[in-house]
Short mmCIF file of C-alpha atoms in Angstrom, two decimals:
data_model
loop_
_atom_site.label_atom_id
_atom_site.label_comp_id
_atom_site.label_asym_id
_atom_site.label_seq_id
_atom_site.Cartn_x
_atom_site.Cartn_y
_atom_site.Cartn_z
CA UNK A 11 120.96 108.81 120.32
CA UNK A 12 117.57 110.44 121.83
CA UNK A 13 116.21 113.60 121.12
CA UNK A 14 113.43 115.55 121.81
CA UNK A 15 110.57 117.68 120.01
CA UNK A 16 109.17 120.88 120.53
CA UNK A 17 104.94 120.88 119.43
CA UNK A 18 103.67 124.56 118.40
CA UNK A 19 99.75 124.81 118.28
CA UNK A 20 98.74 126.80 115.04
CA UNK A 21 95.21 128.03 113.36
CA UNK A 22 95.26 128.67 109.76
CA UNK A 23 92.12 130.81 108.69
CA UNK A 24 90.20 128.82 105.95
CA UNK A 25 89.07 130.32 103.25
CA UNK A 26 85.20 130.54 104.17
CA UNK A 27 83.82 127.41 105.31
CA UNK A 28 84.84 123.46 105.37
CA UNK A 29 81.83 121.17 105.40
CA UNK A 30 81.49 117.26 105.42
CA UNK A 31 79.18 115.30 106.29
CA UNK A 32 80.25 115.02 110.25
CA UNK A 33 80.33 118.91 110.57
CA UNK A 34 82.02 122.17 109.45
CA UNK A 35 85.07 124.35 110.45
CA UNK A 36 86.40 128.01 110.18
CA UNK A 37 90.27 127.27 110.84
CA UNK A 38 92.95 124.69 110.25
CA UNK A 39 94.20 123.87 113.82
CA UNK A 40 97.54 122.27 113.50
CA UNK A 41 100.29 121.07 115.60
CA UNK A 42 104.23 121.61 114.48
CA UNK A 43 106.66 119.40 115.93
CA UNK A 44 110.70 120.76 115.54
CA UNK A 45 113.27 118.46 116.32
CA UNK A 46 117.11 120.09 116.61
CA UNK A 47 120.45 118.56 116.69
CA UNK A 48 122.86 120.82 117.05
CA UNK A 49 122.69 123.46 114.10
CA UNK A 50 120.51 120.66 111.89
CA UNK A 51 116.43 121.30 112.54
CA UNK A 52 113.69 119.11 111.13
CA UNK A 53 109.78 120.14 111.30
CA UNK A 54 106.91 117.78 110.66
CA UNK A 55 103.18 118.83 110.65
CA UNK A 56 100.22 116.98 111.95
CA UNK A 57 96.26 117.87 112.35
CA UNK A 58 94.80 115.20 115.15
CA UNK A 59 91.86 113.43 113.74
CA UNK A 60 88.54 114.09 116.46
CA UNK A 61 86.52 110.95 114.47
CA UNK A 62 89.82 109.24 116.17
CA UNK A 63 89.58 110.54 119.36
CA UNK A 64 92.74 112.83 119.05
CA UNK A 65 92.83 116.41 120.30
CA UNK A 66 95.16 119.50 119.67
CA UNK A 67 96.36 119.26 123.50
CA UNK A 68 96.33 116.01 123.42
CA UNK A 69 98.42 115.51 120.82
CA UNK A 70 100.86 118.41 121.66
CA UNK A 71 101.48 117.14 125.11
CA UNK A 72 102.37 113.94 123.48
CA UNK A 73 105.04 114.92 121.05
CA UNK A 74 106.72 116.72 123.96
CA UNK A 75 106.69 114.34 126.25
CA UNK A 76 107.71 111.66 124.13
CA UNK A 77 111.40 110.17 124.13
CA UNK A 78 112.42 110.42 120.27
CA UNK A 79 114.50 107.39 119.44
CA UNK A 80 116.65 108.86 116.16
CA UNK A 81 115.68 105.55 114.24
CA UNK A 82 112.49 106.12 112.39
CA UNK A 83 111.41 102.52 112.61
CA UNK A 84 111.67 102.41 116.32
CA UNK A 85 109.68 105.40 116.28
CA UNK A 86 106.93 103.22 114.72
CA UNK A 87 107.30 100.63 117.57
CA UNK A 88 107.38 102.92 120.42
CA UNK A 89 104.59 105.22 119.01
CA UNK A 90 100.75 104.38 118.29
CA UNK A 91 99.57 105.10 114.56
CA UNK A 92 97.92 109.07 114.46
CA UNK A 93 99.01 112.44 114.30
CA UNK A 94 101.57 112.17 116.95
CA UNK A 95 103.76 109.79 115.60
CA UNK A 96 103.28 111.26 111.99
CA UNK A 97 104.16 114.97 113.19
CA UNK A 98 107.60 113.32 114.69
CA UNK A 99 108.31 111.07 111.61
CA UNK A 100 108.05 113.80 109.38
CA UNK A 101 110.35 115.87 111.57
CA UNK A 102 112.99 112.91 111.65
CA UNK A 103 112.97 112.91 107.95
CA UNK A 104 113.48 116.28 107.29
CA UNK A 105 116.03 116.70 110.04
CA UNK A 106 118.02 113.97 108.21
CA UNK A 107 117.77 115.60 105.27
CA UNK A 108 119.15 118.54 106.41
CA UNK A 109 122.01 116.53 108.48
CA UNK A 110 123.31 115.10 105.03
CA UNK A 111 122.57 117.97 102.71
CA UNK A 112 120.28 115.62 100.57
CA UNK A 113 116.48 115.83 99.59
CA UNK A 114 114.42 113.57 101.39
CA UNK A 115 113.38 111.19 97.99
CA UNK A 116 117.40 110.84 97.67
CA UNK A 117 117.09 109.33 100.59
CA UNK A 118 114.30 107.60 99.95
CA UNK A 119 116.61 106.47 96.24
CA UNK A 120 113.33 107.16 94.39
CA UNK A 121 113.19 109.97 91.66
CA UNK A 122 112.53 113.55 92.75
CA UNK A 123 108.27 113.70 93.25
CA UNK A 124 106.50 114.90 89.63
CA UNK A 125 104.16 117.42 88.85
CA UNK A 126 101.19 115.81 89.47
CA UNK A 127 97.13 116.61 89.55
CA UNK A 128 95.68 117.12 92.98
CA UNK A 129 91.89 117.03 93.46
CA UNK A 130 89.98 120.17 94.85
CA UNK A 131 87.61 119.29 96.83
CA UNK A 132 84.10 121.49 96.97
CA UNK A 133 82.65 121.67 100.39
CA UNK A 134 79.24 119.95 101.12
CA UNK A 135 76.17 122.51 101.02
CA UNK A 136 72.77 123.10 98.99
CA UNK A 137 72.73 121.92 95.76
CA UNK A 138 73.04 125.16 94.05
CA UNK A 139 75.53 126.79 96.03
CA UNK A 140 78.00 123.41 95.09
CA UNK A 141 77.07 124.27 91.74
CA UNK A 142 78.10 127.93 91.52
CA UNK A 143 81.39 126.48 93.54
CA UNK A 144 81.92 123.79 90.67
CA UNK A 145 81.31 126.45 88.14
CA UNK A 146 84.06 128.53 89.87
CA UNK A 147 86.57 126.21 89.96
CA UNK A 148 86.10 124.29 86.40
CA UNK A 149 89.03 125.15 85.48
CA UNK A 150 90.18 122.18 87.85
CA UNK A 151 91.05 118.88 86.40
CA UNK A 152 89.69 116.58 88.77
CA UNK A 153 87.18 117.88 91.36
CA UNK A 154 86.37 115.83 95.02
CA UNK A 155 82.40 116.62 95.64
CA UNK A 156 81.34 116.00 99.33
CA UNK A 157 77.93 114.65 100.35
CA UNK A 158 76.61 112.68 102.94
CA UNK A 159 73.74 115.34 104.13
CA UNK A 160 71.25 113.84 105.98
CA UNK A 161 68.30 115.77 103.68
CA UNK A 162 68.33 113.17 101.20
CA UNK A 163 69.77 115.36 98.00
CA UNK A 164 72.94 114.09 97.00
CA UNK A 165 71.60 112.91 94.00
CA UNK A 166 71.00 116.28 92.73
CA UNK A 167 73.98 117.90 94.39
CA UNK A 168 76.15 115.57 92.05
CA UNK A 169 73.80 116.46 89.09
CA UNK A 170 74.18 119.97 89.68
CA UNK A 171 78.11 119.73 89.89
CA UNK A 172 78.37 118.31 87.06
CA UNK A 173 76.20 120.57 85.10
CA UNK A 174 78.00 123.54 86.17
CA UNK A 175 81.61 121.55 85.46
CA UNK A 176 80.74 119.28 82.77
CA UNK A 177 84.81 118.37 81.72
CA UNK A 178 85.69 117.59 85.16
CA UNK A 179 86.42 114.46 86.12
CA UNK A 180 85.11 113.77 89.44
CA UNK A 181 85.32 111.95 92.08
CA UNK A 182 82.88 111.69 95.78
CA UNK A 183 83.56 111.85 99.58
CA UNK A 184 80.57 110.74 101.58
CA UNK A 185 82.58 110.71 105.24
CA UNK A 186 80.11 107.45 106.29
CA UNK A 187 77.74 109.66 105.67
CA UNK A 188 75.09 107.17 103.76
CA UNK A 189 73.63 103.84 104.29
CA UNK A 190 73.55 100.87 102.32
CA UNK A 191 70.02 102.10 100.70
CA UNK A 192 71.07 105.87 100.04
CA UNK A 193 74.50 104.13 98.26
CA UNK A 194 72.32 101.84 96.13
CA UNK A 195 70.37 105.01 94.69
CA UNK A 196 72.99 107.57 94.13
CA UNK A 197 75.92 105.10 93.12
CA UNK A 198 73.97 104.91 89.58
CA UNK A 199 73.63 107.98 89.44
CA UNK A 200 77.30 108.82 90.02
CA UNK A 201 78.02 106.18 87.84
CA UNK A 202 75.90 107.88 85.05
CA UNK A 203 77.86 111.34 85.67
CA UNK A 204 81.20 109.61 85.47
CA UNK A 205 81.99 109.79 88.71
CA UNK A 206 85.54 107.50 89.13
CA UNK A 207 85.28 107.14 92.91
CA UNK A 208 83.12 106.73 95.98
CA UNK A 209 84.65 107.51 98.99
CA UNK A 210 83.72 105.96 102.30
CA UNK A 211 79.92 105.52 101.94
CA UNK A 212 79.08 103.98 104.56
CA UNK A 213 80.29 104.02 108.54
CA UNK A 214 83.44 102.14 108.55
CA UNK A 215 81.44 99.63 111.17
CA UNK A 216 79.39 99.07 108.30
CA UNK A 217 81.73 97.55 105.80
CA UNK A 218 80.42 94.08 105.61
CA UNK A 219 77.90 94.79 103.87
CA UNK A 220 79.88 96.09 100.81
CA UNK A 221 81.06 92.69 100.90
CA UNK A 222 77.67 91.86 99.01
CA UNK A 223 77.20 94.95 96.81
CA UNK A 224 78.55 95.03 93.28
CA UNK A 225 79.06 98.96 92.57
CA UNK A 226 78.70 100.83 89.86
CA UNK A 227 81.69 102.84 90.91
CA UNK A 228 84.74 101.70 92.24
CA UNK A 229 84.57 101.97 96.17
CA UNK A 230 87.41 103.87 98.28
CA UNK A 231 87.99 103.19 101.83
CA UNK A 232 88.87 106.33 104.54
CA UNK A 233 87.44 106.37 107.48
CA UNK A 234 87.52 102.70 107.03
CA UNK A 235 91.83 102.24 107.52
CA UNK A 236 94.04 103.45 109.36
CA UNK A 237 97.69 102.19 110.56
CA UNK A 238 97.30 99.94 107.96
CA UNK A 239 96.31 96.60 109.51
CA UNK A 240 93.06 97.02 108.50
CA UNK A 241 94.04 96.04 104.85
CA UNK A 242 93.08 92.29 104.60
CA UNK A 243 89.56 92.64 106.38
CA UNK A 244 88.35 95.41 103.30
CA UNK A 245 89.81 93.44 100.89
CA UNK A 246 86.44 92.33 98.51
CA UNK A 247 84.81 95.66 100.33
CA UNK A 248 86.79 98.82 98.85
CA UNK A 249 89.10 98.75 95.61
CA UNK A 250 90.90 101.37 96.63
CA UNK A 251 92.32 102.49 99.88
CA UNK A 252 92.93 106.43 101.01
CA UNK A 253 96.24 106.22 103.05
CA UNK A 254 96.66 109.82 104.81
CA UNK A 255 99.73 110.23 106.88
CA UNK A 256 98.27 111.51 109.93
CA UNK A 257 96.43 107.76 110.29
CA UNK A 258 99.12 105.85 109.19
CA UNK A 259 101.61 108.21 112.04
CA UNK A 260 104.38 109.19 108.94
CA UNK A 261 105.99 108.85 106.09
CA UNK A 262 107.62 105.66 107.45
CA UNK A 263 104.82 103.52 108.52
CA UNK A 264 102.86 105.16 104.98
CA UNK A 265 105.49 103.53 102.72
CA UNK A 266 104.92 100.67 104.32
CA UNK A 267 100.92 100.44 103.66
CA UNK A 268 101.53 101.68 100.19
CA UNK A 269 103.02 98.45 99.28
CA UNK A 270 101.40 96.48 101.58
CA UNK A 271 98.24 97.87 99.76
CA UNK A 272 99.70 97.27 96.01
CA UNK A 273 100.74 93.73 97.03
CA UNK A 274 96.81 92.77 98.21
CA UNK A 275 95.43 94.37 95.27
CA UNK A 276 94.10 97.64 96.09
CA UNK A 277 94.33 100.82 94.62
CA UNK A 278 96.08 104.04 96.15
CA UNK A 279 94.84 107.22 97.10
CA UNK A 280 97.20 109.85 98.82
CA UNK A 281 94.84 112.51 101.09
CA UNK A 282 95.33 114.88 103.71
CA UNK A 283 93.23 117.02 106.29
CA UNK A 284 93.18 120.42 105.92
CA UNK A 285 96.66 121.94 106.17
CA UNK A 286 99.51 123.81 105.33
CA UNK A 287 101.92 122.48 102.94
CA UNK A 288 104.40 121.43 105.33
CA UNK A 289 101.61 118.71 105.92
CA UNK A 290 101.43 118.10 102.33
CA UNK A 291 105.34 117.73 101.00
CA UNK A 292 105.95 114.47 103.05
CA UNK A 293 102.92 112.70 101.24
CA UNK A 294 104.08 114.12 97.49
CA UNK A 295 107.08 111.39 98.34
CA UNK A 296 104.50 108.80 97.63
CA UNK A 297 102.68 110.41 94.43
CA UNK A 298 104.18 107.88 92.08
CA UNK A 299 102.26 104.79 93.44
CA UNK A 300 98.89 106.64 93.67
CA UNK A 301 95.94 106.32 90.98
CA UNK A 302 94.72 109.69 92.80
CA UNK A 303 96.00 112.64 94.71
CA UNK A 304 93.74 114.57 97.21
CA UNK A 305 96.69 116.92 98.67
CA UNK A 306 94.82 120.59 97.89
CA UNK A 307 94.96 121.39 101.82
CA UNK A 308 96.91 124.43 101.34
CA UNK A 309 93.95 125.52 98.89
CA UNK A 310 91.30 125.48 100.83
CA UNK A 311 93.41 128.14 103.62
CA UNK A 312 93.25 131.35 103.49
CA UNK A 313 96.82 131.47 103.05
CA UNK A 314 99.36 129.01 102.82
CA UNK A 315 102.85 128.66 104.90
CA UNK A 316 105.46 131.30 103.09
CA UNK A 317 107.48 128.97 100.54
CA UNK A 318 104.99 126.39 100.78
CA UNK A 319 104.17 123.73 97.44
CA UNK A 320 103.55 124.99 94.08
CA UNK A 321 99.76 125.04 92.98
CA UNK A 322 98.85 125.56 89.48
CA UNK A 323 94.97 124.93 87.65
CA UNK A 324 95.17 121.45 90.04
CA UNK A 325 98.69 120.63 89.45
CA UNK A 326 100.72 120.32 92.99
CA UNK A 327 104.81 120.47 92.81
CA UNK A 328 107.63 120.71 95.50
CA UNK A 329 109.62 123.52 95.97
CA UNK A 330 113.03 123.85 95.30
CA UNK A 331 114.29 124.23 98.79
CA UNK A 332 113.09 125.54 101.98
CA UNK A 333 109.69 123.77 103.27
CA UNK A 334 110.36 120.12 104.16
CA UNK A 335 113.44 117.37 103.14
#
């Protein structure tokens, strides 16, 4: 059986401003794909990656044009890894949920997805204003601290963070915003605050040379994988690997990496780009087999999707029924 998807373009207001290391944004733009069969509807939500080379059009025109095979793992075959593909997937699953009245872990046969602590992530900027953020949200358990600012201050950006949240753990996203020299003076540093992770130092064409470097910090990979192929090559590199469904292209293909990723060694961390929680519930499938959970999307919008996942102090939960599966 074939089918076809519909893609909806959508911006989501952020709450302020979201700043890394490659730039910042205003709005979440978004594409939707809905897939019907007959009375049964499934919806899947993807943001296309720029550092990628994907685009909102670009990615919309896709999804409709595409021929949807109603097997999920032909989809993976007949689609490249990205936010195409992952928009669809999603889409398939929760159409089949819907199709046989079942929750998408039943038919996963995994237990329904836990309660489990998200990071918040605090947008880069000047040392002091991430400190009054940190101070705001304290309350968090674990917070993600960007950096990767070409002014030569992350040391005391992390300082002032934790300052202002000293029972925080924490964790750091550089977006390859450092080089090998900048990593050798703030890992200690970070490693001195407590920091658990290091996200993506360097430029992902750069990862040999972590090949030599013994960190203080255990070293996550981002920018660095992608469909999941990448895996052997940053083994001895990264000891942990950030598998986001909009690079693997779904839930299918994710599962896939997870355990490919477990089997070589590696550590797990589920993230996201900034979305709405339809973007999130597909990746809370794979919470169990993560040592950390970046899925706080929804919390950086100005508002979330109407029935969308349940946020509370930095602990992220499905909903009973309506979103997704």
């Amino acid at each position: 059986m074939t089918l076809r998807a519909t893609a909806t373009i959508e911006r989501w207001p952020i709450a302020g401003e979201f700043t890394i290391a490659r730039g910042s944004k205003t709005t979440a733009d978004v594409v939707v794909a809905t897939i019907l069969d007959g009375d049964a509807k499934g919806r899947g939500e993807c943001v296309p990656y720029g550092r990628y080379g994907e685009s909102i059009e670009q990615v919309a025109d896709e999804i409709r044009s595409v021929r949807i095979p109603d097997d999920r793992e032909d989809l993976v075959r007949a689609l490249p890894a990205g936010a195409a593909r992952n928009a669809i997937d999603c889409a398939l699953w929760d159409l089949d949920a819907e199709r046989q009245g079942k929750r998408v872990w039943e038919l996963l046969d995994i237990p329904p997805p836990a309660s489990v602590v998200t990071a918040f992530t605090l947008s880069l900027a000047s040392p002091a204003s991430m400190a009054q953020e940190a101070e705001r949200y304290a309350h968090m358990p674990l917070l993600k601290v960007k950096l990767g600012d070409t002014d030569g201050r992350d040391a005391e950006r992390l300082r002032a963070v934790r300052r202002a949240a000293p029972n925080c753990r924490l964790i750091v996203d550089v977006n390859e915003g450092w080089d090998a020299e900048m990593l050798a003076s703030v890992a200690p540093v970070a490693a001195d605050l407590g920091v658990e992770l290091i996200e993506q130092p360097l430029p992902a064409g750069a990862d040999a040379t972590l090949a030599a470097y013994e960190s203080p910090v255990p070293l996550g990979a981002d920018e660095s994988i992608r469909g999941g192929s990448e895996l052997p090559s940053l083994s001895g590199r990264y000891q942990v690997v950030n598998i986001k469904l909009d690079k693997t292209g779904g839930l299918t293909r994710a599962i896939a990496v997870v355990q490919e990723a477990r089997r070589l060694g590696f550590e797990v961390m589920l993230g996201c780009m900034v979305a709405t929680s339809l973007a999130m519930a597909p990746a809370l499938m794979l919470a169990g087999h993560a040592r950390f959970v970046d899925l706080d999307g929804p919390l950086l919008l100005a508002k979330d999707r109407p029935g969308g996942l349940q946020y509370n102090d930095g602990v992220v939960s499905m909903p009973d029924t309506g979103l997704w599966g």
